[in-house]
Amino acid sequence: FSAAEPFAESLIATGRQFGIEEFLLVQWLAPLVSESPEFIVAVLFALRGSAAASIGMLISSAVNQWTLLVGALPAAFALSGGVVAPMLLDGRQREEIFLTSTQSLFALVVIANFRFSYLEALLLVGLFIPQLFLTAGPARWLHALLYLALAVGAIVLSPSTRHGVRQLLPWPGRRAP
Protein backbone atom coordinates (compact mmCIF):
# COMPACT_ATOMS: atom_id res chain seq x y z
CA PHE A 1 0.00 0.00 0.00
CA SER A 2 2.84 2.40 0.77
CA ALA A 3 4.25 2.12 -2.76
CA ALA A 4 1.00 2.10 -4.75
CA GLU A 5 0.03 5.74 -4.28
CA PRO A 6 3.47 7.25 -5.04
CA PHE A 7 3.72 4.95 -8.08
CA ALA A 8 0.31 6.03 -9.39
CA GLU A 9 0.99 9.73 -8.74
CA SER A 10 4.39 9.56 -10.45
CA LEU A 11 2.83 7.76 -13.39
CA ILE A 12 0.15 10.45 -13.76
CA ALA A 13 2.71 13.28 -13.44
CA THR A 14 4.92 11.70 -16.12
CA GLY A 15 1.90 11.28 -18.36
CA ARG A 16 1.00 14.96 -17.98
CA GLN A 17 4.53 15.94 -19.02
CA PHE A 18 4.17 13.91 -22.22
CA GLY A 19 0.53 14.84 -22.87
CA ILE A 20 -0.79 11.30 -22.30
CA GLU A 21 -4.34 10.98 -20.99
CA GLU A 22 -4.44 9.97 -17.30
CA PHE A 23 -7.15 7.39 -17.85
CA LEU A 24 -5.06 5.53 -20.42
CA LEU A 25 -1.97 5.57 -18.21
CA VAL A 26 -3.78 4.18 -15.20
CA GLN A 27 -5.69 1.66 -17.29
CA TRP A 28 -2.88 0.34 -19.50
CA LEU A 29 0.58 1.27 -18.30
CA ALA A 30 0.15 0.60 -14.58
CA PRO A 31 -1.19 -2.94 -15.12
CA LEU A 32 1.51 -3.61 -17.71
CA VAL A 33 4.23 -2.64 -15.25
CA SER A 34 2.66 -4.55 -12.36
CA GLU A 35 2.07 -7.67 -14.47
CA SER A 36 5.40 -7.73 -16.27
CA PRO A 37 6.88 -10.40 -13.93
CA GLU A 38 4.08 -12.82 -14.91
CA PHE A 39 4.59 -12.00 -18.57
CA ILE A 40 8.36 -12.55 -18.32
CA VAL A 41 7.83 -15.96 -16.70
CA ALA A 42 5.32 -16.88 -19.42
CA VAL A 43 7.83 -15.86 -22.11
CA LEU A 44 10.52 -17.98 -20.43
CA PHE A 45 8.17 -20.98 -20.40
CA ALA A 46 7.46 -20.44 -24.10
CA LEU A 47 11.15 -20.08 -24.98
CA ARG A 48 11.87 -23.37 -23.21
CA GLY A 49 9.25 -25.15 -25.31
CA SER A 50 6.60 -25.25 -22.60
CA ALA A 51 3.81 -23.51 -24.49
CA ALA A 52 1.08 -25.12 -22.36
CA ALA A 53 2.65 -23.82 -19.14
CA SER A 54 3.09 -20.40 -20.73
CA ILE A 55 -0.51 -20.03 -21.87
CA GLY A 56 -1.71 -21.55 -18.58
CA MET A 57 0.22 -18.89 -16.67
CA LEU A 58 -1.30 -16.09 -18.74
CA ILE A 59 -4.82 -17.54 -18.50
CA SER A 60 -4.51 -17.95 -14.74
CA SER A 61 -3.39 -14.35 -14.41
CA ALA A 62 -6.23 -13.10 -16.63
CA VAL A 63 -8.87 -15.12 -14.78
CA ASN A 64 -7.65 -13.69 -11.47
CA GLN A 65 -7.84 -10.16 -12.83
CA TRP A 66 -11.19 -10.54 -14.57
CA THR A 67 -12.93 -12.26 -11.66
CA LEU A 68 -11.33 -11.71 -8.29
CA LEU A 69 -10.13 -8.16 -8.87
CA VAL A 70 -13.25 -6.89 -10.62
CA GLY A 71 -15.48 -8.79 -8.20
CA ALA A 72 -13.68 -7.29 -5.22
CA LEU A 73 -14.14 -3.68 -6.38
CA PRO A 74 -17.69 -3.28 -4.99
CA ALA A 75 -16.63 -4.84 -1.69
CA ALA A 76 -13.61 -2.53 -1.40
CA PHE A 77 -15.83 0.42 -2.29
CA ALA A 78 -18.37 -0.51 0.40
CA LEU A 79 -15.68 -1.09 3.03
CA SER A 80 -13.93 2.19 2.28
CA GLY A 81 -17.20 4.13 2.49
CA GLY A 82 -18.46 2.30 5.55
CA VAL A 83 -21.83 1.69 3.89
CA VAL A 84 -23.18 -0.72 1.32
CA ALA A 85 -24.00 1.45 -1.68
CA PRO A 86 -23.76 1.11 -5.44
CA MET A 87 -20.64 2.32 -7.20
CA LEU A 88 -21.58 5.28 -9.34
CA LEU A 89 -19.74 5.11 -12.64
CA ASP A 90 -19.38 7.81 -15.25
CA GLY A 91 -19.89 7.14 -18.95
CA ARG A 92 -16.24 6.34 -19.65
CA GLN A 93 -16.08 3.85 -16.81
CA ARG A 94 -19.25 2.11 -18.04
CA GLU A 95 -17.73 1.91 -21.54
CA GLU A 96 -14.54 0.40 -20.14
CA ILE A 97 -16.35 -2.18 -18.03
CA PHE A 98 -18.56 -3.23 -20.95
CA LEU A 99 -15.60 -3.33 -23.35
CA THR A 100 -13.48 -5.33 -20.92
CA SER A 101 -16.36 -7.70 -20.19
CA THR A 102 -17.05 -8.42 -23.85
CA GLN A 103 -13.33 -8.79 -24.55
CA SER A 104 -13.10 -11.25 -21.66
CA LEU A 105 -16.12 -13.17 -22.93
CA PHE A 106 -14.62 -13.42 -26.41
CA ALA A 107 -11.24 -14.57 -25.02
CA LEU A 108 -13.00 -17.19 -22.89
CA VAL A 109 -14.96 -18.44 -25.89
CA VAL A 110 -11.75 -18.60 -27.96
CA ILE A 111 -10.00 -20.84 -25.42
CA ALA A 112 -13.09 -22.83 -24.37
CA ASN A 113 -12.16 -25.71 -26.66
CA PHE A 114 -8.67 -25.83 -25.07
CA ARG A 115 -7.02 -25.02 -28.39
CA PHE A 116 -5.35 -21.73 -29.17
CA SER A 117 -4.23 -21.29 -32.76
CA TYR A 118 -1.97 -18.64 -34.24
CA LEU A 119 -4.99 -17.28 -36.11
CA GLU A 120 -6.92 -16.89 -32.85
CA ALA A 121 -3.92 -15.20 -31.23
CA LEU A 122 -3.60 -12.79 -34.15
CA LEU A 123 -7.33 -12.11 -34.02
CA LEU A 124 -7.16 -11.25 -30.31
CA VAL A 125 -4.17 -8.95 -30.81
CA GLY A 126 -5.77 -7.43 -33.91
CA LEU A 127 -8.91 -6.63 -31.96
CA PHE A 128 -7.05 -5.42 -28.88
CA ILE A 129 -4.69 -2.88 -30.49
CA PRO A 130 -7.37 -0.63 -32.07
CA GLN A 131 -9.11 -0.17 -28.73
CA LEU A 132 -6.01 1.65 -27.48
CA PHE A 133 -6.67 4.35 -30.06
CA LEU A 134 -10.47 4.37 -29.96
CA THR A 135 -11.23 6.99 -27.34
CA ALA A 136 -14.63 8.20 -28.55
CA GLY A 137 -17.56 6.65 -26.70
CA PRO A 138 -19.54 5.40 -29.71
CA ALA A 139 -16.45 3.73 -31.22
CA ARG A 140 -15.75 1.93 -27.95
CA TRP A 141 -19.36 0.71 -27.69
CA LEU A 142 -19.18 -0.56 -31.28
CA HIS A 143 -15.88 -2.29 -30.57
CA ALA A 144 -17.45 -3.99 -27.54
CA LEU A 145 -20.42 -5.08 -29.66
CA LEU A 146 -17.96 -6.54 -32.18
CA TYR A 147 -16.39 -8.65 -29.40
CA LEU A 148 -19.88 -9.77 -28.35
CA ALA A 149 -20.90 -10.65 -31.92
CA LEU A 150 -17.68 -12.60 -32.48
CA ALA A 151 -18.19 -14.54 -29.24
CA VAL A 152 -21.77 -15.44 -30.16
CA GLY A 153 -20.69 -16.26 -33.73
CA ALA A 154 -17.93 -18.58 -32.53
CA ILE A 155 -20.37 -20.41 -30.25
CA VAL A 156 -22.98 -20.76 -32.99
CA LEU A 157 -20.63 -21.67 -35.86
CA SER A 158 -17.98 -23.84 -34.18
CA PRO A 159 -19.10 -27.18 -32.71
CA SER A 160 -15.86 -27.61 -30.72
CA THR A 161 -16.20 -24.11 -29.25
CA ARG A 162 -19.87 -24.72 -28.45
CA HIS A 163 -18.94 -27.99 -26.71
CA GLY A 164 -16.14 -26.27 -24.78
CA VAL A 165 -18.46 -23.49 -23.61
CA ARG A 166 -21.07 -26.06 -22.55
CA GLN A 167 -18.43 -27.85 -20.49
CA LEU A 168 -17.58 -24.61 -18.69
CA LEU A 169 -21.16 -23.85 -17.70
CA PRO A 170 -22.75 -25.43 -14.63
CA TRP A 171 -25.69 -27.63 -15.57
CA PRO A 172 -28.06 -29.20 -13.02
CA GLY A 173 -27.01 -32.78 -12.35
CA ARG A 174 -23.65 -32.43 -14.12
CA ARG A 175 -20.42 -32.82 -12.21
CA ALA A 176 -17.78 -30.15 -12.51
CA PRO A 177 -14.86 -31.12 -14.78
JSON list of C-alpha atoms in Angstrom, two decimals:
[
{"chain": "A", "resi": 1, "resn": "PHE", "atom": "CA", "xyz": [0.00, 0.00, 0.00]},
{"chain": "A", "resi": 2, "resn": "SER", "atom": "CA", "xyz": [2.84, 2.40, 0.77]},
{"chain": "A", "resi": 3, "resn": "ALA", "atom": "CA", "xyz": [4.25, 2.12, -2.76]},
{"chain": "A", "resi": 4, "resn": "ALA", "atom": "CA", "xyz": [1.00, 2.10, -4.75]},
{"chain": "A", "resi": 5, "resn": "GLU", "atom": "CA", "xyz": [0.03, 5.74, -4.28]},
{"chain": "A", "resi": 6, "resn": "PRO", "atom": "CA", "xyz": [3.47, 7.25, -5.04]},
{"chain": "A", "resi": 7, "resn": "PHE", "atom": "CA", "xyz": [3.72, 4.95, -8.08]},
{"chain": "A", "resi": 8, "resn": "ALA", "atom": "CA", "xyz": [0.31, 6.03, -9.39]},
{"chain": "A", "resi": 9, "resn": "GLU", "atom": "CA", "xyz": [0.99, 9.73, -8.74]},
{"chain": "A", "resi": 10, "resn": "SER", "atom": "CA", "xyz": [4.39, 9.56, -10.45]},
{"chain": "A", "resi": 11, "resn": "LEU", "atom": "CA", "xyz": [2.83, 7.76, -13.39]},
{"chain": "A", "resi": 12, "resn": "ILE", "atom": "CA", "xyz": [0.15, 10.45, -13.76]},
{"chain": "A", "resi": 13, "resn": "ALA", "atom": "CA", "xyz": [2.71, 13.28, -13.44]},
{"chain": "A", "resi": 14, "resn": "THR", "atom": "CA", "xyz": [4.92, 11.70, -16.12]},
{"chain": "A", "resi": 15, "resn": "GLY", "atom": "CA", "xyz": [1.90, 11.28, -18.36]},
{"chain": "A", "resi": 16, "resn": "ARG", "atom": "CA", "xyz": [1.00, 14.96, -17.98]},
{"chain": "A", "resi": 17, "resn": "GLN", "atom": "CA", "xyz": [4.53, 15.94, -19.02]},
{"chain": "A", "resi": 18, "resn": "PHE", "atom": "CA", "xyz": [4.17, 13.91, -22.22]},
{"chain": "A", "resi": 19, "resn": "GLY", "atom": "CA", "xyz": [0.53, 14.84, -22.87]},
{"chain": "A", "resi": 20, "resn": "ILE", "atom": "CA", "xyz": [-0.79, 11.30, -22.30]},
{"chain": "A", "resi": 21, "resn": "GLU", "atom": "CA", "xyz": [-4.34, 10.98, -20.99]},
{"chain": "A", "resi": 22, "resn": "GLU", "atom": "CA", "xyz": [-4.44, 9.97, -17.30]},
{"chain": "A", "resi": 23, "resn": "PHE", "atom": "CA", "xyz": [-7.15, 7.39, -17.85]},
{"chain": "A", "resi": 24, "resn": "LEU", "atom": "CA", "xyz": [-5.06, 5.53, -20.42]},
{"chain": "A", "resi": 25, "resn": "LEU", "atom": "CA", "xyz": [-1.97, 5.57, -18.21]},
{"chain": "A", "resi": 26, "resn": "VAL", "atom": "CA", "xyz": [-3.78, 4.18, -15.20]},
{"chain": "A", "resi": 27, "resn": "GLN", "atom": "CA", "xyz": [-5.69, 1.66, -17.29]},
{"chain": "A", "resi": 28, "resn": "TRP", "atom": "CA", "xyz": [-2.88, 0.34, -19.50]},
{"chain": "A", "resi": 29, "resn": "LEU", "atom": "CA", "xyz": [0.58, 1.27, -18.30]},
{"chain": "A", "resi": 30, "resn": "ALA", "atom": "CA", "xyz": [0.15, 0.60, -14.58]},
{"chain": "A", "resi": 31, "resn": "PRO", "atom": "CA", "xyz": [-1.19, -2.94, -15.12]},
{"chain": "A", "resi": 32, "resn": "LEU", "atom": "CA", "xyz": [1.51, -3.61, -17.71]},
{"chain": "A", "resi": 33, "resn": "VAL", "atom": "CA", "xyz": [4.23, -2.64, -15.25]},
{"chain": "A", "resi": 34, "resn": "SER", "atom": "CA", "xyz": [2.66, -4.55, -12.36]},
{"chain": "A", "resi": 35, "resn": "GLU", "atom": "CA", "xyz": [2.07, -7.67, -14.47]},
{"chain": "A", "resi": 36, "resn": "SER", "atom": "CA", "xyz": [5.40, -7.73, -16.27]},
{"chain": "A", "resi": 37, "resn": "PRO", "atom": "CA", "xyz": [6.88, -10.40, -13.93]},
{"chain": "A", "resi": 38, "resn": "GLU", "atom": "CA", "xyz": [4.08, -12.82, -14.91]},
{"chain": "A", "resi": 39, "resn": "PHE", "atom": "CA", "xyz": [4.59, -12.00, -18.57]},
{"chain": "A", "resi": 40, "resn": "ILE", "atom": "CA", "xyz": [8.36, -12.55, -18.32]},
{"chain": "A", "resi": 41, "resn": "VAL", "atom": "CA", "xyz": [7.83, -15.96, -16.70]},
{"chain": "A", "resi": 42, "resn": "ALA", "atom": "CA", "xyz": [5.32, -16.88, -19.42]},
{"chain": "A", "resi": 43, "resn": "VAL", "atom": "CA", "xyz": [7.83, -15.86, -22.11]},
{"chain": "A", "resi": 44, "resn": "LEU", "atom": "CA", "xyz": [10.52, -17.98, -20.43]},
{"chain": "A", "resi": 45, "resn": "PHE", "atom": "CA", "xyz": [8.17, -20.98, -20.40]},
{"chain": "A", "resi": 46, "resn": "ALA", "atom": "CA", "xyz": [7.46, -20.44, -24.10]},
{"chain": "A", "resi": 47, "resn": "LEU", "atom": "CA", "xyz": [11.15, -20.08, -24.98]},
{"chain": "A", "resi": 48, "resn": "ARG", "atom": "CA", "xyz": [11.87, -23.37, -23.21]},
{"chain": "A", "resi": 49, "resn": "GLY", "atom": "CA", "xyz": [9.25, -25.15, -25.31]},
{"chain": "A", "resi": 50, "resn": "SER", "atom": "CA", "xyz": [6.60, -25.25, -22.60]},
{"chain": "A", "resi": 51, "resn": "ALA", "atom": "CA", "xyz": [3.81, -23.51, -24.49]},
{"chain": "A", "resi": 52, "resn": "ALA", "atom": "CA", "xyz": [1.08, -25.12, -22.36]},
{"chain": "A", "resi": 53, "resn": "ALA", "atom": "CA", "xyz": [2.65, -23.82, -19.14]},
{"chain": "A", "resi": 54, "resn": "SER", "atom": "CA", "xyz": [3.09, -20.40, -20.73]},
{"chain": "A", "resi": 55, "resn": "ILE", "atom": "CA", "xyz": [-0.51, -20.03, -21.87]},
{"chain": "A", "resi": 56, "resn": "GLY", "atom": "CA", "xyz": [-1.71, -21.55, -18.58]},
{"chain": "A", "resi": 57, "resn": "MET", "atom": "CA", "xyz": [0.22, -18.89, -16.67]},
{"chain": "A", "resi": 58, "resn": "LEU", "atom": "CA", "xyz": [-1.30, -16.09, -18.74]},
{"chain": "A", "resi": 59, "resn": "ILE", "atom": "CA", "xyz": [-4.82, -17.54, -18.50]},
{"chain": "A", "resi": 60, "resn": "SER", "atom": "CA", "xyz": [-4.51, -17.95, -14.74]},
{"chain": "A", "resi": 61, "resn": "SER", "atom": "CA", "xyz": [-3.39, -14.35, -14.41]},
{"chain": "A", "resi": 62, "resn": "ALA", "atom": "CA", "xyz": [-6.23, -13.10, -16.63]},
{"chain": "A", "resi": 63, "resn": "VAL", "atom": "CA", "xyz": [-8.87, -15.12, -14.78]},
{"chain": "A", "resi": 64, "resn": "ASN", "atom": "CA", "xyz": [-7.65, -13.69, -11.47]},
{"chain": "A", "resi": 65, "resn": "GLN", "atom": "CA", "xyz": [-7.84, -10.16, -12.83]},
{"chain": "A", "resi": 66, "resn": "TRP", "atom": "CA", "xyz": [-11.19, -10.54, -14.57]},
{"chain": "A", "resi": 67, "resn": "THR", "atom": "CA", "xyz": [-12.93, -12.26, -11.66]},
{"chain": "A", "resi": 68, "resn": "LEU", "atom": "CA", "xyz": [-11.33, -11.71, -8.29]},
{"chain": "A", "resi": 69, "resn": "LEU", "atom": "CA", "xyz": [-10.13, -8.16, -8.87]},
{"chain": "A", "resi": 70, "resn": "VAL", "atom": "CA", "xyz": [-13.25, -6.89, -10.62]},
{"chain": "A", "resi": 71, "resn": "GLY", "atom": "CA", "xyz": [-15.48, -8.79, -8.20]},
{"chain": "A", "resi": 72, "resn": "ALA", "atom": "CA", "xyz": [-13.68, -7.29, -5.22]},
{"chain": "A", "resi": 73, "resn": "LEU", "atom": "CA", "xyz": [-14.14, -3.68, -6.38]},
{"chain": "A", "resi": 74, "resn": "PRO", "atom": "CA", "xyz": [-17.69, -3.28, -4.99]},
{"chain": "A", "resi": 75, "resn": "ALA", "atom": "CA", "xyz": [-16.63, -4.84, -1.69]},
{"chain": "A", "resi": 76, "resn": "ALA", "atom": "CA", "xyz": [-13.61, -2.53, -1.40]},
{"chain": "A", "resi": 77, "resn": "PHE", "atom": "CA", "xyz": [-15.83, 0.42, -2.29]},
{"chain": "A", "resi": 78, "resn": "ALA", "atom": "CA", "xyz": [-18.37, -0.51, 0.40]},
{"chain": "A", "resi": 79, "resn": "LEU", "atom": "CA", "xyz": [-15.68, -1.09, 3.03]},
{"chain": "A", "resi": 80, "resn": "SER", "atom": "CA", "xyz": [-13.93, 2.19, 2.28]},
{"chain": "A", "resi": 81, "resn": "GLY", "atom": "CA", "xyz": [-17.20, 4.13, 2.49]},
{"chain": "A", "resi": 82, "resn": "GLY", "atom": "CA", "xyz": [-18.46, 2.30, 5.55]},
{"chain": "A", "resi": 83, "resn": "VAL", "atom": "CA", "xyz": [-21.83, 1.69, 3.89]},
{"chain": "A", "resi": 84, "resn": "VAL", "atom": "CA", "xyz": [-23.18, -0.72, 1.32]},
{"chain": "A", "resi": 85, "resn": "ALA", "atom": "CA", "xyz": [-24.00, 1.45, -1.68]},
{"chain": "A", "resi": 86, "resn": "PRO", "atom": "CA", "xyz": [-23.76, 1.11, -5.44]},
{"chain": "A", "resi": 87, "resn": "MET", "atom": "CA", "xyz": [-20.64, 2.32, -7.20]},
{"chain": "A", "resi": 88, "resn": "LEU", "atom": "CA", "xyz": [-21.58, 5.28, -9.34]},
{"chain": "A", "resi": 89, "resn": "LEU", "atom": "CA", "xyz": [-19.74, 5.11, -12.64]},
{"chain": "A", "resi": 90, "resn": "ASP", "atom": "CA", "xyz": [-19.38, 7.81, -15.25]},
{"chain": "A", "resi": 91, "resn": "GLY", "atom": "CA", "xyz": [-19.89, 7.14, -18.95]},
{"chain": "A", "resi": 92, "resn": "ARG", "atom": "CA", "xyz": [-16.24, 6.34, -19.65]},
{"chain": "A", "resi": 93, "resn": "GLN", "atom": "CA", "xyz": [-16.08, 3.85, -16.81]},
{"chain": "A", "resi": 94, "resn": "ARG", "atom": "CA", "xyz": [-19.25, 2.11, -18.04]},
{"chain": "A", "resi": 95, "resn": "GLU", "atom": "CA", "xyz": [-17.73, 1.91, -21.54]},
{"chain": "A", "resi": 96, "resn": "GLU", "atom": "CA", "xyz": [-14.54, 0.40, -20.14]},
{"chain": "A", "resi": 97, "resn": "ILE", "atom": "CA", "xyz": [-16.35, -2.18, -18.03]},
{"chain": "A", "resi": 98, "resn": "PHE", "atom": "CA", "xyz": [-18.56, -3.23, -20.95]},
{"chain": "A", "resi": 99, "resn": "LEU", "atom": "CA", "xyz": [-15.60, -3.33, -23.35]},
{"chain": "A", "resi": 100, "resn": "THR", "atom": "CA", "xyz": [-13.48, -5.33, -20.92]},
{"chain": "A", "resi": 101, "resn": "SER", "atom": "CA", "xyz": [-16.36, -7.70, -20.19]},
{"chain": "A", "resi": 102, "resn": "THR", "atom": "CA", "xyz": [-17.05, -8.42, -23.85]},
{"chain": "A", "resi": 103, "resn": "GLN", "atom": "CA", "xyz": [-13.33, -8.79, -24.55]},
{"chain": "A", "resi": 104, "resn": "SER", "atom": "CA", "xyz": [-13.10, -11.25, -21.66]},
{"chain": "A", "resi": 105, "resn": "LEU", "atom": "CA", "xyz": [-16.12, -13.17, -22.93]},
{"chain": "A", "resi": 106, "resn": "PHE", "atom": "CA", "xyz": [-14.62, -13.42, -26.41]},
{"chain": "A", "resi": 107, "resn": "ALA", "atom": "CA", "xyz": [-11.24, -14.57, -25.02]},
{"chain": "A", "resi": 108, "resn": "LEU", "atom": "CA", "xyz": [-13.00, -17.19, -22.89]},
{"chain": "A", "resi": 109, "resn": "VAL", "atom": "CA", "xyz": [-14.96, -18.44, -25.89]},
{"chain": "A", "resi": 110, "resn": "VAL", "atom": "CA", "xyz": [-11.75, -18.60, -27.96]},
{"chain": "A", "resi": 111, "resn": "ILE", "atom": "CA", "xyz": [-10.00, -20.84, -25.42]},
{"chain": "A", "resi": 112, "resn": "ALA", "atom": "CA", "xyz": [-13.09, -22.83, -24.37]},
{"chain": "A", "resi": 113, "resn": "ASN", "atom": "CA", "xyz": [-12.16, -25.71, -26.66]},
{"chain": "A", "resi": 114, "resn": "PHE", "atom": "CA", "xyz": [-8.67, -25.83, -25.07]},
{"chain": "A", "resi": 115, "resn": "ARG", "atom": "CA", "xyz": [-7.02, -25.02, -28.39]},
{"chain": "A", "resi": 116, "resn": "PHE", "atom": "CA", "xyz": [-5.35, -21.73, -29.17]},
{"chain": "A", "resi": 117, "resn": "SER", "atom": "CA", "xyz": [-4.23, -21.29, -32.76]},
{"chain": "A", "resi": 118, "resn": "TYR", "atom": "CA", "xyz": [-1.97, -18.64, -34.24]},
{"chain": "A", "resi": 119, "resn": "LEU", "atom": "CA", "xyz": [-4.99, -17.28, -36.11]},
{"chain": "A", "resi": 120, "resn": "GLU", "atom": "CA", "xyz": [-6.92, -16.89, -32.85]},
{"chain": "A", "resi": 121, "resn": "ALA", "atom": "CA", "xyz": [-3.92, -15.20, -31.23]},
{"chain": "A", "resi": 122, "resn": "LEU", "atom": "CA", "xyz": [-3.60, -12.79, -34.15]},
{"chain": "A", "resi": 123, "resn": "LEU", "atom": "CA", "xyz": [-7.33, -12.11, -34.02]},
{"chain": "A", "resi": 124, "resn": "LEU", "atom": "CA", "xyz": [-7.16, -11.25, -30.31]},
{"chain": "A", "resi": 125, "resn": "VAL", "atom": "CA", "xyz": [-4.17, -8.95, -30.81]},
{"chain": "A", "resi": 126, "resn": "GLY", "atom": "CA", "xyz": [-5.77, -7.43, -33.91]},
{"chain": "A", "resi": 127, "resn": "LEU", "atom": "CA", "xyz": [-8.91, -6.63, -31.96]},
{"chain": "A", "resi": 128, "resn": "PHE", "atom": "CA", "xyz": [-7.05, -5.42, -28.88]},
{"chain": "A", "resi": 129, "resn": "ILE", "atom": "CA", "xyz": [-4.69, -2.88, -30.49]},
{"chain": "A", "resi": 130, "resn": "PRO", "atom": "CA", "xyz": [-7.37, -0.63, -32.07]},
{"chain": "A", "resi": 131, "resn": "GLN", "atom": "CA", "xyz": [-9.11, -0.17, -28.73]},
{"chain": "A", "resi": 132, "resn": "LEU", "atom": "CA", "xyz": [-6.01, 1.65, -27.48]},
{"chain": "A", "resi": 133, "resn": "PHE", "atom": "CA", "xyz": [-6.67, 4.35, -30.06]},
{"chain": "A", "resi": 134, "resn": "LEU", "atom": "CA", "xyz": [-10.47, 4.37, -29.96]},
{"chain": "A", "resi": 135, "resn": "THR", "atom": "CA", "xyz": [-11.23, 6.99, -27.34]},
{"chain": "A", "resi": 136, "resn": "ALA", "atom": "CA", "xyz": [-14.63, 8.20, -28.55]},
{"chain": "A", "resi": 137, "resn": "GLY", "atom": "CA", "xyz": [-17.56, 6.65, -26.70]},
{"chain": "A", "resi": 138, "resn": "PRO", "atom": "CA", "xyz": [-19.54, 5.40, -29.71]},
{"chain": "A", "resi": 139, "resn": "ALA", "atom": "CA", "xyz": [-16.45, 3.73, -31.22]},
{"chain": "A", "resi": 140, "resn": "ARG", "atom": "CA", "xyz": [-15.75, 1.93, -27.95]},
{"chain": "A", "resi": 141, "resn": "TRP", "atom": "CA", "xyz": [-19.36, 0.71, -27.69]},
{"chain": "A", "resi": 142, "resn": "LEU", "atom": "CA", "xyz": [-19.18, -0.56, -31.28]},
{"chain": "A", "resi": 143, "resn": "HIS", "atom": "CA", "xyz": [-15.88, -2.29, -30.57]},
{"chain": "A", "resi": 144, "resn": "ALA", "atom": "CA", "xyz": [-17.45, -3.99, -27.54]},
{"chain": "A", "resi": 145, "resn": "LEU", "atom": "CA", "xyz": [-20.42, -5.08, -29.66]},
{"chain": "A", "resi": 146, "resn": "LEU", "atom": "CA", "xyz": [-17.96, -6.54, -32.18]},
{"chain": "A", "resi": 147, "resn": "TYR", "atom": "CA", "xyz": [-16.39, -8.65, -29.40]},
{"chain": "A", "resi": 148, "resn": "LEU", "atom": "CA", "xyz": [-19.88, -9.77, -28.35]},
{"chain": "A", "resi": 149, "resn": "ALA", "atom": "CA", "xyz": [-20.90, -10.65, -31.92]},
{"chain": "A", "resi": 150, "resn": "LEU", "atom": "CA", "xyz": [-17.68, -12.60, -32.48]},
{"chain": "A", "resi": 151, "resn": "ALA", "atom": "CA", "xyz": [-18.19, -14.54, -29.24]},
{"chain": "A", "resi": 152, "resn": "VAL", "atom": "CA", "xyz": [-21.77, -15.44, -30.16]},
{"chain": "A", "resi": 153, "resn": "GLY", "atom": "CA", "xyz": [-20.69, -16.26, -33.73]},
{"chain": "A", "resi": 154, "resn": "ALA", "atom": "CA", "xyz": [-17.93, -18.58, -32.53]},
{"chain": "A", "resi": 155, "resn": "ILE", "atom": "CA", "xyz": [-20.37, -20.41, -30.25]},
{"chain": "A", "resi": 156, "resn": "VAL", "atom": "CA", "xyz": [-22.98, -20.76, -32.99]},
{"chain": "A", "resi": 157, "resn": "LEU", "atom": "CA", "xyz": [-20.63, -21.67, -35.86]},
{"chain": "A", "resi": 158, "resn": "SER", "atom": "CA", "xyz": [-17.98, -23.84, -34.18]},
{"chain": "A", "resi": 159, "resn": "PRO", "atom": "CA", "xyz": [-19.10, -27.18, -32.71]},
{"chain": "A", "resi": 160, "resn": "SER", "atom": "CA", "xyz": [-15.86, -27.61, -30.72]},
{"chain": "A", "resi": 161, "resn": "THR", "atom": "CA", "xyz": [-16.20, -24.11, -29.25]},
{"chain": "A", "resi": 162, "resn": "ARG", "atom": "CA", "xyz": [-19.87, -24.72, -28.45]},
{"chain": "A", "resi": 163, "resn": "HIS", "atom": "CA", "xyz": [-18.94, -27.99, -26.71]},
{"chain": "A", "resi": 164, "resn": "GLY", "atom": "CA", "xyz": [-16.14, -26.27, -24.78]},
{"chain": "A", "resi": 165, "resn": "VAL", "atom": "CA", "xyz": [-18.46, -23.49, -23.61]},
{"chain": "A", "resi": 166, "resn": "ARG", "atom": "CA", "xyz": [-21.07, -26.06, -22.55]},
{"chain": "A", "resi": 167, "resn": "GLN", "atom": "CA", "xyz": [-18.43, -27.85, -20.49]},
{"chain": "A", "resi": 168, "resn": "LEU", "atom": "CA", "xyz": [-17.58, -24.61, -18.69]},
{"chain": "A", "resi": 169, "resn": "LEU", "atom": "CA", "xyz": [-21.16, -23.85, -17.70]},
{"chain": "A", "resi": 170, "resn": "PRO", "atom": "CA", "xyz": [-22.75, -25.43, -14.63]},
{"chain": "A", "resi": 171, "resn": "TRP", "atom": "CA", "xyz": [-25.69, -27.63, -15.57]},
{"chain": "A", "resi": 172, "resn": "PRO", "atom": "CA", "xyz": [-28.06, -29.20, -13.02]},
{"chain": "A", "resi": 173, "resn": "GLY", "atom": "CA", "xyz": [-27.01, -32.78, -12.35]},
{"chain": "A", "resi": 174, "resn": "ARG", "atom": "CA", "xyz": [-23.65, -32.43, -14.12]},
{"chain": "A", "resi": 175, "resn": "ARG", "atom": "CA", "xyz": [-20.42, -32.82, -12.21]},
{"chain": "A", "resi": 176, "resn": "ALA", "atom": "CA", "xyz": [-17.78, -30.15, -12.51]},
{"chain": "A", "resi": 177, "resn": "PRO", "atom": "CA", "xyz": [-14.86, -31.12, -14.78]}
]
